[in-house]
Tab-separated table of C-alpha atoms and ligand atoms in Angstrom:
chain	number	residue	atom	x	y	z
O	1	MET	CA	0.000	0.000	0.000
O	2	ILE	CA	1.235	3.507	-0.813
O	3	LEU	CA	1.848	5.606	2.312
O	4	MET	CA	2.763	9.280	2.723
O	5	ASP	CA	6.459	8.356	3.029
O	6	ASP	CA	6.294	6.870	-0.483
O	7	ILE	CA	5.125	10.158	-2.000
O	8	THR	CA	7.830	12.314	-3.554
O	9	ARG	CA	7.985	15.886	-2.275
O	10	ASP	CA	8.689	19.210	-3.905
O	11	GLY	CA	12.438	19.447	-4.446
O	12	ASN	CA	12.665	15.921	-5.872
O	13	PRO	CA	13.702	16.345	-9.534
O	14	VAL	CA	11.191	13.695	-10.680
O	15	LEU	CA	8.450	16.270	-10.011
O	16	ARG	CA	10.095	18.784	-12.339
O	17	SER	CA	10.890	16.563	-15.299
O	18	ARG	CA	8.781	15.477	-18.248
O	19	ALA	CA	7.466	11.978	-17.614
O	20	LYS	CA	7.947	9.348	-20.344
O	21	GLU	CA	5.195	7.816	-22.446
O	22	LEU	CA	4.395	4.225	-21.568
O	23	ASN	CA	4.479	1.432	-24.134
O	24	PHE	CA	1.754	-1.207	-24.443
O	25	PRO	CA	1.372	-3.851	-23.319
O	26	LEU	CA	2.252	-2.468	-19.912
O	27	SER	CA	4.455	-4.580	-17.661
O	28	THR	CA	2.974	-6.305	-14.626
O	29	LYS	CA	4.816	-3.749	-12.455
O	30	GLU	CA	3.281	-0.821	-14.331
O	31	ILE	CA	-0.221	-2.291	-14.040
O	32	GLU	CA	0.314	-2.899	-10.318
O	33	MET	CA	1.461	0.684	-9.855
O	34	GLY	CA	-1.741	1.953	-11.471
O	35	HIS	CA	-3.900	-0.154	-9.187
O	36	LYS	CA	-1.895	0.889	-6.122
O	37	MET	CA	-2.291	4.556	-7.000
O	38	MET	CA	-6.065	4.101	-7.235
O	39	GLU	CA	-6.034	2.167	-3.957
O	40	TYR	CA	-4.312	5.134	-2.306
O	41	LEU	CA	-7.132	7.428	-3.437
O	42	GLU	CA	-9.830	5.037	-2.237
O	43	VAL	CA	-8.250	4.530	1.174
O	44	SER	CA	-7.449	8.235	1.551
O	45	GLN	CA	-11.102	9.131	0.933
O	46	ASP	CA	-12.293	6.813	3.690
O	47	GLU	CA	-12.162	9.004	6.776
O	48	LYS	CA	-11.405	6.134	9.182
O	49	LEU	CA	-8.783	4.436	7.009
O	50	ALA	CA	-7.107	7.742	6.156
O	51	GLU	CA	-6.720	8.453	9.850
O	52	LYS	CA	-5.468	4.936	10.564
O	53	TYR	CA	-2.762	5.116	7.883
O	54	HIS	CA	-2.064	8.850	8.244
O	55	LEU	CA	-2.953	9.578	4.634
O	56	ARG	CA	-3.774	13.007	3.235
O	57	ALA	CA	-6.974	12.811	1.222
O	58	GLY	CA	-6.555	12.851	-2.535
O	59	VAL	CA	-8.732	12.883	-5.634
O	60	GLY	CA	-5.783	12.328	-7.970
O	61	LEU	CA	-2.264	10.892	-7.913
O	62	ALA	CA	0.316	10.981	-10.714
O	63	ALA	CA	3.104	8.423	-11.217
O	64	PRO	CA	5.932	10.959	-10.635
O	65	GLN	CA	4.463	11.437	-7.157
O	66	VAL	CA	5.307	7.824	-6.409
O	67	GLY	CA	8.738	8.188	-7.969
O	68	SER	CA	7.959	6.843	-11.427
O	69	PRO	CA	8.791	9.203	-14.316
O	70	THR	CA	5.973	7.807	-16.458
O	71	ARG	CA	2.761	9.206	-17.970
O	72	MET	CA	0.173	7.560	-15.733
O	73	ALA	CA	-2.231	8.971	-13.162
O	74	ALA	CA	-5.135	7.769	-11.059
O	75	VAL	CA	-8.184	10.003	-10.700
O	76	LEU	CA	-11.059	9.433	-8.266
O	77	VAL	CA	-13.539	12.275	-8.196
O	78	PRO	CA	-16.453	11.282	-5.978
O	79	ALA	CA	-20.021	12.104	-6.953
O	80	GLU	CA	-21.646	15.061	-5.222
O	81	ASN	CA	-24.287	12.666	-3.869
O	82	GLU	CA	-22.604	9.784	-2.003
O	83	GLU	CA	-25.034	7.139	-3.260
O	84	GLU	CA	-24.119	7.809	-6.870
O	85	PRO	CA	-21.113	6.370	-8.714
O	86	ALA	CA	-17.946	8.474	-8.899
O	87	ALA	CA	-18.005	11.443	-11.285
O	88	PHE	CA	-14.717	10.207	-12.778
O	89	LYS	CA	-12.757	7.172	-11.631
O	90	GLU	CA	-10.014	6.039	-14.006
O	91	ILE	CA	-6.362	5.108	-14.213
O	92	ILE	CA	-5.238	7.105	-17.222
O	93	VAL	CA	-2.140	6.360	-19.310
O	94	ASN	CA	-0.486	8.626	-21.900
O	95	PRO	CA	-3.192	11.314	-21.674
O	96	THR	CA	-3.464	14.063	-24.284
O	97	ILE	CA	-5.654	17.145	-23.993
O	98	LEU	CA	-7.167	17.362	-27.477
O	99	SER	CA	-8.984	20.652	-26.911
O	100	GLU	CA	-9.812	23.015	-24.111
O	101	SER	CA	-12.389	25.707	-23.470
O	102	VAL	CA	-11.471	29.370	-23.507
O	103	GLN	CA	-13.624	29.591	-20.381
O	104	GLY	CA	-11.403	29.427	-17.327
O	105	ALA	CA	-12.242	27.817	-13.993
O	106	ALA	CA	-10.607	27.544	-10.599
O	107	LEU	CA	-11.436	25.853	-7.313
O	108	GLY	CA	-12.774	28.489	-4.942
O	109	THR	CA	-10.573	27.151	-2.149
O	110	GLY	CA	-7.413	26.996	-4.251
O	111	GLU	CA	-5.485	23.734	-4.659
O	112	GLY	CA	-3.277	21.544	-2.557
O	113	CYS	CA	-0.869	18.824	-3.619
O	114	LEU	CA	0.249	15.674	-1.843
O	115	SER	CA	3.794	16.526	-2.945
O	116	VAL	CA	3.666	20.033	-1.481
O	117	ASP	CA	3.562	20.089	2.312
O	118	GLU	CA	2.836	23.814	2.645
O	119	ASP	CA	-0.466	25.463	1.774
O	120	VAL	CA	-0.007	27.884	-1.093
O	121	PRO	CA	-2.998	30.230	-1.263
O	122	GLY	CA	-4.410	31.546	-4.516
O	123	TYR	CA	-6.602	30.670	-7.445
O	124	VAL	CA	-5.209	28.182	-9.942
O	125	TRP	CA	-6.828	29.121	-13.249
O	126	ARG	CA	-7.404	26.204	-15.564
O	127	HIS	CA	-9.719	25.372	-18.462
O	128	ASP	CA	-13.314	24.750	-17.459
O	129	ARG	CA	-13.771	22.031	-20.090
O	130	ILE	CA	-11.327	19.682	-21.783
O	131	LYS	CA	-11.497	16.909	-24.323
O	132	LEU	CA	-9.125	14.190	-23.159
O	133	ARG	CA	-7.662	11.221	-24.993
O	134	TRP	CA	-6.194	8.561	-22.735
O	135	PHE	CA	-5.483	4.845	-22.575
O	136	ASP	CA	-6.525	2.386	-19.892
O	137	LEU	CA	-4.195	-0.240	-18.421
O	138	GLU	CA	-5.136	-2.670	-21.196
O	139	GLY	CA	-4.206	-0.176	-23.880
O	140	ASN	CA	-7.759	0.666	-24.944
O	141	LYS	CA	-8.107	4.227	-26.200
O	142	HIS	CA	-10.720	6.533	-24.696
O	143	ILE	CA	-11.914	10.023	-25.518
O	144	THR	CA	-13.719	11.792	-22.695
O	145	ARG	CA	-15.137	15.301	-22.308
O	146	LEU	CA	-14.763	16.635	-18.792
O	147	LYS	CA	-15.960	19.812	-17.159
O	148	ASP	CA	-15.669	21.670	-13.874
O	149	TYR	CA	-14.244	19.716	-10.936
O	150	PRO	CA	-13.164	16.538	-12.812
O	151	ALA	CA	-11.594	18.684	-15.554
O	152	ILE	CA	-9.600	20.615	-12.956
O	153	VAL	CA	-8.372	17.449	-11.266
O	154	VAL	CA	-7.241	15.940	-14.574
O	155	GLN	CA	-5.393	19.153	-15.491
O	156	HIS	CA	-3.598	19.095	-12.109
O	157	GLU	CA	-2.489	15.491	-12.795
O	158	PHE	CA	-1.593	16.247	-16.410
O	159	ASP	CA	0.647	19.065	-15.156
O	160	HIS	CA	2.522	16.573	-12.955
O	161	LEU	CA	3.415	14.587	-16.070
O	162	ASN	CA	5.012	17.740	-17.465
O	163	GLY	CA	6.902	18.783	-14.340
O	164	VAL	CA	4.444	21.540	-13.431
O	165	LEU	CA	3.162	22.156	-9.880
O	166	PHE	CA	-0.075	23.967	-9.043
O	167	TYR	CA	1.572	26.992	-7.465
O	168	ASP	CA	3.401	27.728	-10.735
O	169	HIS	CA	0.014	29.019	-11.951
O	170	ILE	CA	-0.708	31.304	-8.976
O	171	ASN	CA	-0.392	35.039	-9.531
O	172	LYS	CA	1.937	35.922	-6.651
O	173	ASP	CA	0.964	39.632	-6.785
O	174	LYS	CA	-2.797	39.050	-6.783
O	175	ARG	CA	-3.397	35.557	-5.496
O	176	PHE	CA	-7.180	35.735	-5.563
O	177	GLU	CA	-7.824	37.635	-8.750
O	178	ALA	CA	-10.290	36.267	-11.299
O	179	PRO	CA	-9.693	36.734	-15.009
O	180	GLU	CA	-12.604	38.015	-17.077
O	181	GLY	CA	-15.200	35.283	-17.450
O	182	GLY	CA	-13.429	32.912	-15.054
O	183	VAL	CA	-15.778	30.748	-12.976
O	184	LEU	CA	-15.160	29.461	-9.473
O	185	ILE	CA	-16.023	25.839	-8.712
O	186	ASN	CA	-17.377	24.554	-5.334
X	1	NB4	C1	-5.057	16.878	-6.408
X	1	NB4	C2	-6.157	17.923	-6.505
X	1	NB4	C3	-5.768	19.285	-6.044
X	1	NB4	C4	-6.659	20.250	-6.791
X	1	NB4	C5	-9.877	19.317	-4.651
X	1	NB4	C6	-9.557	18.332	-3.580
X	1	NB4	C7	-7.976	17.186	-2.342
X	1	NB4	C8	-5.591	16.344	-4.038
X	1	NB4	C9	-4.491	16.634	-5.028
X	1	NB4	C10	-7.163	19.531	-7.987
X	1	NB4	C11	-6.637	18.135	-7.909
X	1	NB4	C12	-3.590	15.407	-5.004
X	1	NB4	C13	-2.406	14.869	-7.056
X	1	NB4	C14	-9.000	16.545	-1.646
X	1	NB4	C15	-10.311	16.852	-1.972
X	1	NB4	C16	-12.729	16.371	-1.906
X	1	NB4	C17	-13.370	15.016	-1.982
X	1	NB4	C18	-13.947	13.029	-0.767
X	1	NB4	C19	-13.924	12.356	0.553
X	1	NB4	C20	-11.983	13.533	1.159
X	1	NB4	C21	-11.972	14.236	-0.189
X	1	NB4	C22	-11.357	15.602	-0.076
X	1	NB4	F1	-8.696	15.653	-0.730
X	1	NB4	N1	-8.265	18.073	-3.309
X	1	NB4	N2	-6.644	16.907	-2.048
X	1	NB4	N3	-5.674	17.138	-2.937
X	1	NB4	N4	-2.443	15.547	-5.844
X	1	NB4	N5	-10.567	17.738	-2.941
X	1	NB4	N6	-11.395	16.270	-1.360
X	1	NB4	N7	-13.347	14.352	-0.678
X	1	NB4	O1	-6.348	15.427	-4.251
X	1	NB4	O2	-1.369	16.177	-5.400
X	1	NB4	O3	-1.414	15.298	-7.904
X	1	NB4	O4	-12.571	12.260	1.005
X	2	NI	NI1	-0.485	17.124	-7.065
């Protein structure tokens, strides 16, 4: 099981490098890593288990955050209503953003990152809607349109694959300034 000590922290060069595309078929190790990353998200979202294992809650986790310089991420965005299935729950490999809305969006509370121990306040402006191509662990290709919260999470993970951290996007002079037409999510 992935624990907080297994998560790479800001300052580790793996978080600032461009992760490598994966080749299919994936190795057993690569498939296991994907499943373990998703397991982390599931356990971290269970209040009791998160406390037991001292995990910070997460809705996404990218391979460089577990020390692997590869283009894979797990995303688990829960539904707004608990009874319903997750809004987006996938292990994505070699993702490409095919198109993005001009409309910007940011989480009203700002962002945090499991690899960044400090809180960095400020809006992180992203695209409100994206069209994403990605591959599952079996190598099947998918094209998915995402908006709002799931789109923001995927863009945060996509950034990790390119060595970008959320605070890179924060306007350090005006941390909570909204661009024209930008919408706040939450
Ligand atoms: C990734 C997110 C940061 C902003 C928004 C949010 C949490 C992360 C980082 C966009 C993507 C992890 C990956 C949360 C969280 C809401 C849903 C369900 C029940 C608690 C959970 C809390 F934990 N970010 N943490 N940060 N990262 N929402 N939620 N809740 O997930 O660094 O690269 O369990
Ligand atoms: Ni992160």
